[in-house]
């Protein structure tokens, strides 16, 4: 084989190698991926629908599980290495903890929420406002101060000048709602959206609640192995369909 023929053969082999490499990359680009979401307990109802709709409109991306709990609990799990891809918090404080640890580049507020008094159906203790929660005979449950609903409750009661001796301090708003719904408590402070999702309780709007608004930020976690899929879910929550579902469940608009 002459020199000219050898060079031509090498060029053909090189082009073939590039072509095969390209095919390999393209075949991997559409591979199915699975992500996990950590979301505040108060988001369970809308996120159940959001996840289902997201998966229908994003074939190839599956949400393997969504962990609902108090935002402070979820933030601690993330700091300890829990393999989440997305974090949706019920307040700025716990998201900031994750940002400060370098696990999130930026977060966007996608919803807001306010508090209401929840009482069992029929309102057996005749609760009409925050002052009634301080009555000796009234059994009141609150969220613990370190979780968002607890911090908001503390702020609301302070603004109203009401001091409440809680029968128990719960680690997430769902636990407060369940105790009131079961009749184990006469009243509890929960989010307005929680009252809407449980027919066993009645909501009582409180004066000054509009001055204590919880922001809900969401972010894709920086260490996610599926950053594009995680960001696609974040974009969906902040997009038209996600926002419509959140409003349907009583949430206020995000930033």
mmCIF file of C-alpha atoms in Angstrom:
data_model
loop_
_atom_site.group_PDB
_atom_site.id
_atom_site.type_symbol
_atom_site.label_atom_id
_atom_site.label_comp_id
_atom_site.label_asym_id
_atom_site.label_seq_id
_atom_site.Cartn_x
_atom_site.Cartn_y
_atom_site.Cartn_z
ATOM 1 C CA UNK A 1 0.000 0.000 0.000
ATOM 2 C CA UNK A 2 1.431 3.415 -0.961
ATOM 3 C CA UNK A 3 1.747 6.397 1.378
ATOM 4 C CA UNK A 4 -1.194 8.222 -0.232
ATOM 5 C CA UNK A 5 -3.442 5.138 0.164
ATOM 6 C CA UNK A 6 -2.387 4.704 3.821
ATOM 7 C CA UNK A 7 -3.321 8.312 4.678
ATOM 8 C CA UNK A 8 -6.705 7.886 3.020
ATOM 9 C CA UNK A 9 -7.380 4.699 5.017
ATOM 10 C CA UNK A 10 -6.434 6.406 8.325
ATOM 11 C CA UNK A 11 -8.794 9.303 7.540
ATOM 12 C CA UNK A 12 -11.670 6.896 6.897
ATOM 13 C CA UNK A 13 -10.986 5.046 10.171
ATOM 14 C CA UNK A 14 -10.866 8.367 12.096
ATOM 15 C CA UNK A 15 -14.167 9.565 10.611
ATOM 16 C CA UNK A 16 -15.791 6.213 11.429
ATOM 17 C CA UNK A 17 -14.588 6.464 15.030
ATOM 18 C CA UNK A 18 -16.044 9.981 15.388
ATOM 19 C CA UNK A 19 -19.322 8.783 13.913
ATOM 20 C CA UNK A 20 -19.592 5.845 16.299
ATOM 21 C CA UNK A 21 -18.789 8.099 19.249
ATOM 22 C CA UNK A 22 -21.546 10.501 18.234
ATOM 23 C CA UNK A 23 -24.102 7.692 17.975
ATOM 24 C CA UNK A 24 -23.128 6.481 21.433
ATOM 25 C CA UNK A 25 -23.622 9.938 22.991
ATOM 26 C CA UNK A 26 -26.981 10.420 21.328
ATOM 27 C CA UNK A 27 -28.282 7.056 22.499
ATOM 28 C CA UNK A 28 -27.374 7.949 26.090
ATOM 29 C CA UNK A 29 -28.977 11.412 25.951
ATOM 30 C CA UNK A 30 -32.534 10.045 25.973
ATOM 31 C CA UNK A 31 -32.032 7.466 28.709
ATOM 32 C CA UNK A 32 -34.781 7.402 31.386
ATOM 33 C CA UNK A 33 -33.849 9.062 34.664
ATOM 34 C CA UNK A 34 -35.329 8.889 38.144
ATOM 35 C CA UNK A 35 -35.280 11.721 40.668
ATOM 36 C CA UNK A 36 -36.432 12.153 44.269
ATOM 37 C CA UNK A 37 -38.142 15.182 45.808
ATOM 38 C CA UNK A 38 -38.103 16.454 49.404
ATOM 39 C CA UNK A 39 -41.132 18.683 50.057
ATOM 40 C CA UNK A 40 -42.708 20.386 53.059
ATOM 41 C CA UNK A 41 -45.604 18.431 54.593
ATOM 42 C CA UNK A 42 -48.077 21.168 53.675
ATOM 43 C CA UNK A 43 -47.329 20.558 49.977
ATOM 44 C CA UNK A 44 -48.488 16.924 49.895
ATOM 45 C CA UNK A 45 -51.893 17.505 48.279
ATOM 46 C CA UNK A 46 -50.812 19.773 45.385
ATOM 47 C CA UNK A 47 -47.529 17.941 44.804
ATOM 48 C CA UNK A 48 -49.331 14.605 44.433
ATOM 49 C CA UNK A 49 -51.126 16.096 41.432
ATOM 50 C CA UNK A 50 -48.105 18.062 40.211
ATOM 51 C CA UNK A 51 -45.886 14.962 40.185
ATOM 52 C CA UNK A 52 -48.493 12.963 38.264
ATOM 53 C CA UNK A 53 -48.925 15.682 35.641
ATOM 54 C CA UNK A 54 -45.173 16.274 35.382
ATOM 55 C CA UNK A 55 -44.536 12.596 34.641
ATOM 56 C CA UNK A 56 -47.280 12.581 31.987
ATOM 57 C CA UNK A 57 -45.751 15.562 30.197
ATOM 58 C CA UNK A 58 -42.097 14.545 30.677
ATOM 59 C CA UNK A 59 -41.708 10.957 29.421
ATOM 60 C CA UNK A 60 -38.378 9.543 30.484
ATOM 61 C CA UNK A 61 -38.336 11.314 33.861
ATOM 62 C CA UNK A 62 -39.793 9.473 36.851
ATOM 63 C CA UNK A 63 -40.236 10.827 40.380
ATOM 64 C CA UNK A 64 -39.271 7.746 42.371
ATOM 65 C CA UNK A 65 -40.505 9.148 45.676
ATOM 66 C CA UNK A 66 -41.527 12.380 47.342
ATOM 67 C CA UNK A 67 -40.656 12.720 51.021
ATOM 68 C CA UNK A 68 -43.077 14.984 52.911
ATOM 69 C CA UNK A 69 -42.038 16.261 56.335
ATOM 70 C CA UNK A 70 -41.213 19.382 58.301
ATOM 71 C CA UNK A 71 -38.829 21.611 56.329
ATOM 72 C CA UNK A 72 -36.262 21.642 59.141
ATOM 73 C CA UNK A 73 -36.246 17.824 59.196
ATOM 74 C CA UNK A 74 -35.768 17.670 55.429
ATOM 75 C CA UNK A 75 -33.003 20.290 55.519
ATOM 76 C CA UNK A 76 -31.173 18.242 58.159
ATOM 77 C CA UNK A 77 -31.525 15.080 56.055
ATOM 78 C CA UNK A 78 -30.095 16.921 53.025
ATOM 79 C CA UNK A 79 -27.126 18.175 55.051
ATOM 80 C CA UNK A 80 -26.515 14.611 56.255
ATOM 81 C CA UNK A 81 -26.392 13.284 52.693
ATOM 82 C CA UNK A 82 -29.917 12.092 51.905
ATOM 83 C CA UNK A 83 -30.070 11.456 48.115
ATOM 84 C CA UNK A 84 -32.668 14.068 47.134
ATOM 85 C CA UNK A 85 -32.602 15.908 43.806
ATOM 86 C CA UNK A 86 -35.101 18.709 44.600
ATOM 87 C CA UNK A 87 -35.962 20.539 47.828
ATOM 88 C CA UNK A 88 -39.222 22.507 48.313
ATOM 89 C CA UNK A 89 -39.283 24.276 51.685
ATOM 90 C CA UNK A 90 -42.146 25.983 53.525
ATOM 91 C CA UNK A 91 -39.921 28.886 54.536
ATOM 92 C CA UNK A 92 -36.826 30.843 53.518
ATOM 93 C CA UNK A 93 -34.883 29.993 56.684
ATOM 94 C CA UNK A 94 -34.487 26.269 56.040
ATOM 95 C CA UNK A 95 -33.722 26.816 52.346
ATOM 96 C CA UNK A 96 -31.052 29.327 53.383
ATOM 97 C CA UNK A 97 -29.480 26.646 55.604
ATOM 98 C CA UNK A 98 -29.085 24.413 52.551
ATOM 99 C CA UNK A 99 -27.794 27.323 50.434
ATOM 100 C CA UNK A 100 -25.216 28.212 53.094
ATOM 101 C CA UNK A 101 -23.968 24.600 53.007
ATOM 102 C CA UNK A 102 -23.282 24.962 49.280
ATOM 103 C CA UNK A 103 -25.920 22.426 48.273
ATOM 104 C CA UNK A 104 -28.084 24.851 46.290
ATOM 105 C CA UNK A 105 -26.979 27.543 43.855
ATOM 106 C CA UNK A 106 -30.206 29.537 43.906
ATOM 107 C CA UNK A 107 -33.835 29.112 44.957
ATOM 108 C CA UNK A 108 -37.076 30.630 43.705
ATOM 109 C CA UNK A 109 -40.231 31.367 45.709
ATOM 110 C CA UNK A 110 -43.052 29.486 43.980
ATOM 111 C CA UNK A 111 -45.944 29.870 46.488
ATOM 112 C CA UNK A 112 -47.082 31.585 49.689
ATOM 113 C CA UNK A 113 -49.314 30.573 52.583
ATOM 114 C CA UNK A 114 -50.940 32.006 55.734
ATOM 115 C CA UNK A 115 -52.234 30.553 59.006
ATOM 116 C CA UNK A 116 -55.749 29.761 60.210
ATOM 117 C CA UNK A 117 -57.152 28.266 63.404
ATOM 118 C CA UNK A 118 -58.335 24.712 62.768
ATOM 119 C CA UNK A 119 -61.075 23.313 65.016
ATOM 120 C CA UNK A 120 -62.905 19.963 64.901
ATOM 121 C CA UNK A 121 -66.147 19.935 62.919
ATOM 122 C CA UNK A 122 -68.882 21.569 65.002
ATOM 123 C CA UNK A 123 -66.322 23.659 66.923
ATOM 124 C CA UNK A 124 -67.127 22.055 70.345
ATOM 125 C CA UNK A 125 -64.941 24.534 72.296
ATOM 126 C CA UNK A 126 -66.604 27.569 70.640
ATOM 127 C CA UNK A 127 -63.334 29.046 69.373
ATOM 128 C CA UNK A 128 -63.757 32.429 67.660
ATOM 129 C CA UNK A 129 -60.247 33.891 67.647
ATOM 130 C CA UNK A 130 -56.663 33.683 68.870
ATOM 131 C CA UNK A 131 -57.594 34.840 72.379
ATOM 132 C CA UNK A 132 -59.637 31.676 72.871
ATOM 133 C CA UNK A 133 -56.509 29.537 72.431
ATOM 134 C CA UNK A 134 -55.226 30.913 75.746
ATOM 135 C CA UNK A 135 -58.280 29.779 77.735
ATOM 136 C CA UNK A 136 -57.335 27.247 80.431
ATOM 137 C CA UNK A 137 -59.928 24.693 79.374
ATOM 138 C CA UNK A 138 -58.976 24.810 75.669
ATOM 139 C CA UNK A 139 -56.562 22.104 74.473
ATOM 140 C CA UNK A 140 -54.396 23.705 71.780
ATOM 141 C CA UNK A 141 -51.665 22.028 69.685
ATOM 142 C CA UNK A 142 -49.026 23.976 67.769
ATOM 143 C CA UNK A 143 -46.070 23.244 65.515
ATOM 144 C CA UNK A 144 -42.667 23.339 67.206
ATOM 145 C CA UNK A 145 -40.877 26.708 66.816
ATOM 146 C CA UNK A 146 -38.082 25.238 64.654
ATOM 147 C CA UNK A 147 -40.442 24.211 61.828
ATOM 148 C CA UNK A 148 -41.974 26.867 59.541
ATOM 149 C CA UNK A 149 -45.575 26.571 60.771
ATOM 150 C CA UNK A 150 -44.300 26.850 64.361
ATOM 151 C CA UNK A 151 -42.205 29.939 63.661
ATOM 152 C CA UNK A 152 -45.171 31.548 61.904
ATOM 153 C CA UNK A 153 -47.516 30.617 64.783
ATOM 154 C CA UNK A 154 -45.112 32.119 67.303
ATOM 155 C CA UNK A 155 -44.932 35.342 65.300
ATOM 156 C CA UNK A 156 -48.720 35.554 64.836
ATOM 157 C CA UNK A 157 -49.449 34.999 68.550
ATOM 158 C CA UNK A 158 -46.793 37.547 69.517
ATOM 159 C CA UNK A 159 -48.286 40.175 67.205
ATOM 160 C CA UNK A 160 -51.719 39.496 68.739
ATOM 161 C CA UNK A 161 -50.366 39.681 72.291
ATOM 162 C CA UNK A 162 -51.645 36.172 73.087
ATOM 163 C CA UNK A 163 -49.700 33.645 75.150
ATOM 164 C CA UNK A 164 -50.666 30.011 74.591
ATOM 165 C CA UNK A 165 -49.581 27.013 76.641
ATOM 166 C CA UNK A 166 -49.632 24.317 73.981
ATOM 167 C CA UNK A 167 -50.669 20.775 74.919
ATOM 168 C CA UNK A 168 -48.055 19.521 72.432
ATOM 169 C CA UNK A 169 -45.557 20.880 69.919
ATOM 170 C CA UNK A 170 -45.549 18.895 66.656
ATOM 171 C CA UNK A 171 -42.709 18.469 64.163
ATOM 172 C CA UNK A 172 -44.871 19.198 61.112
ATOM 173 C CA UNK A 173 -48.185 20.818 60.304
ATOM 174 C CA UNK A 174 -49.783 17.522 59.266
ATOM 175 C CA UNK A 175 -49.477 16.214 62.831
ATOM 176 C CA UNK A 176 -51.281 19.295 64.173
ATOM 177 C CA UNK A 177 -54.039 18.864 61.605
ATOM 178 C CA UNK A 178 -54.459 15.167 62.400
ATOM 179 C CA UNK A 179 -54.808 15.783 66.154
ATOM 180 C CA UNK A 180 -57.477 18.421 65.616
ATOM 181 C CA UNK A 181 -59.316 16.315 63.029
ATOM 182 C CA UNK A 182 -59.325 13.338 65.424
ATOM 183 C CA UNK A 183 -60.782 15.461 68.235
ATOM 184 C CA UNK A 184 -57.634 15.039 70.342
ATOM 185 C CA UNK A 185 -57.356 18.833 70.536
ATOM 186 C CA UNK A 186 -59.841 21.715 70.606
ATOM 187 C CA UNK A 187 -57.787 23.850 68.228
ATOM 188 C CA UNK A 188 -54.511 24.175 66.367
ATOM 189 C CA UNK A 189 -52.755 26.693 64.147
ATOM 190 C CA UNK A 190 -52.212 25.308 60.640
ATOM 191 C CA UNK A 191 -51.909 26.713 57.144
ATOM 192 C CA UNK A 192 -55.015 27.852 55.320
ATOM 193 C CA UNK A 193 -54.320 25.166 52.703
ATOM 194 C CA UNK A 194 -54.394 22.421 55.345
ATOM 195 C CA UNK A 195 -57.929 23.370 56.393
ATOM 196 C CA UNK A 196 -59.033 23.090 52.758
ATOM 197 C CA UNK A 197 -57.732 19.520 52.426
ATOM 198 C CA UNK A 198 -59.493 18.021 55.471
ATOM 199 C CA UNK A 199 -63.293 17.929 55.791
ATOM 200 C CA UNK A 200 -63.019 16.916 59.446
ATOM 201 C CA UNK A 201 -61.892 20.405 60.477
ATOM 202 C CA UNK A 202 -63.239 23.936 60.178
ATOM 203 C CA UNK A 203 -61.045 26.963 59.585
ATOM 204 C CA UNK A 204 -61.330 30.232 61.498
ATOM 205 C CA UNK A 205 -59.607 33.211 59.889
ATOM 206 C CA UNK A 206 -57.480 35.129 62.352
ATOM 207 C CA UNK A 207 -56.886 38.867 62.531
ATOM 208 C CA UNK A 208 -53.334 39.703 61.475
ATOM 209 C CA UNK A 209 -52.705 36.452 59.561
ATOM 210 C CA UNK A 210 -52.112 38.500 56.429
ATOM 211 C CA UNK A 211 -49.060 40.005 58.148
ATOM 212 C CA UNK A 212 -47.400 36.599 58.665
ATOM 213 C CA UNK A 213 -46.842 35.135 55.215
ATOM 214 C CA UNK A 214 -44.714 32.042 54.593
ATOM 215 C CA UNK A 215 -42.673 31.962 51.381
ATOM 216 C CA UNK A 216 -42.165 28.558 49.718
ATOM 217 C CA UNK A 217 -38.801 28.378 47.865
ATOM 218 C CA UNK A 218 -37.789 25.477 45.596
ATOM 219 C CA UNK A 219 -34.409 24.455 44.152
ATOM 220 C CA UNK A 220 -32.560 21.653 42.386
ATOM 221 C CA UNK A 221 -29.791 20.339 44.623
ATOM 222 C CA UNK A 222 -26.289 20.959 43.328
ATOM 223 C CA UNK A 223 -25.070 17.407 43.908
ATOM 224 C CA UNK A 224 -27.913 15.799 41.928
ATOM 225 C CA UNK A 225 -26.749 13.256 39.335
ATOM 226 C CA UNK A 226 -29.674 14.328 37.146
ATOM 227 C CA UNK A 227 -29.428 18.099 37.230
ATOM 228 C CA UNK A 228 -31.393 18.682 34.009
ATOM 229 C CA UNK A 229 -34.300 16.488 35.136
ATOM 230 C CA UNK A 230 -34.328 18.097 38.591
ATOM 231 C CA UNK A 231 -34.379 21.572 37.045
ATOM 232 C CA UNK A 232 -37.180 20.479 34.684
ATOM 233 C CA UNK A 233 -39.316 19.610 37.729
ATOM 234 C CA UNK A 234 -38.498 22.947 39.389
ATOM 235 C CA UNK A 235 -39.470 24.764 36.171
ATOM 236 C CA UNK A 236 -42.723 22.790 35.981
ATOM 237 C CA UNK A 237 -43.697 23.745 39.548
ATOM 238 C CA UNK A 238 -43.016 27.410 38.750
ATOM 239 C CA UNK A 239 -44.709 27.193 35.336
ATOM 240 C CA UNK A 240 -48.325 27.709 34.329
ATOM 241 C CA UNK A 241 -49.571 24.191 35.122
ATOM 242 C CA UNK A 242 -47.808 23.957 38.473
ATOM 243 C CA UNK A 243 -49.020 27.381 39.561
ATOM 244 C CA UNK A 244 -52.615 26.564 38.567
ATOM 245 C CA UNK A 245 -52.587 23.403 40.699
ATOM 246 C CA UNK A 246 -51.123 25.273 43.678
ATOM 247 C CA UNK A 247 -53.808 27.985 43.445
ATOM 248 C CA UNK A 248 -56.473 25.246 43.233
ATOM 249 C CA UNK A 249 -55.218 24.024 46.624
ATOM 250 C CA UNK A 250 -55.377 27.497 48.195
ATOM 251 C CA UNK A 251 -51.766 28.659 47.902
ATOM 252 C CA UNK A 252 -50.893 32.235 47.067
ATOM 253 C CA UNK A 253 -48.682 33.097 44.083
ATOM 254 C CA UNK A 254 -44.894 32.970 44.220
ATOM 255 C CA UNK A 255 -42.472 35.757 43.391
#
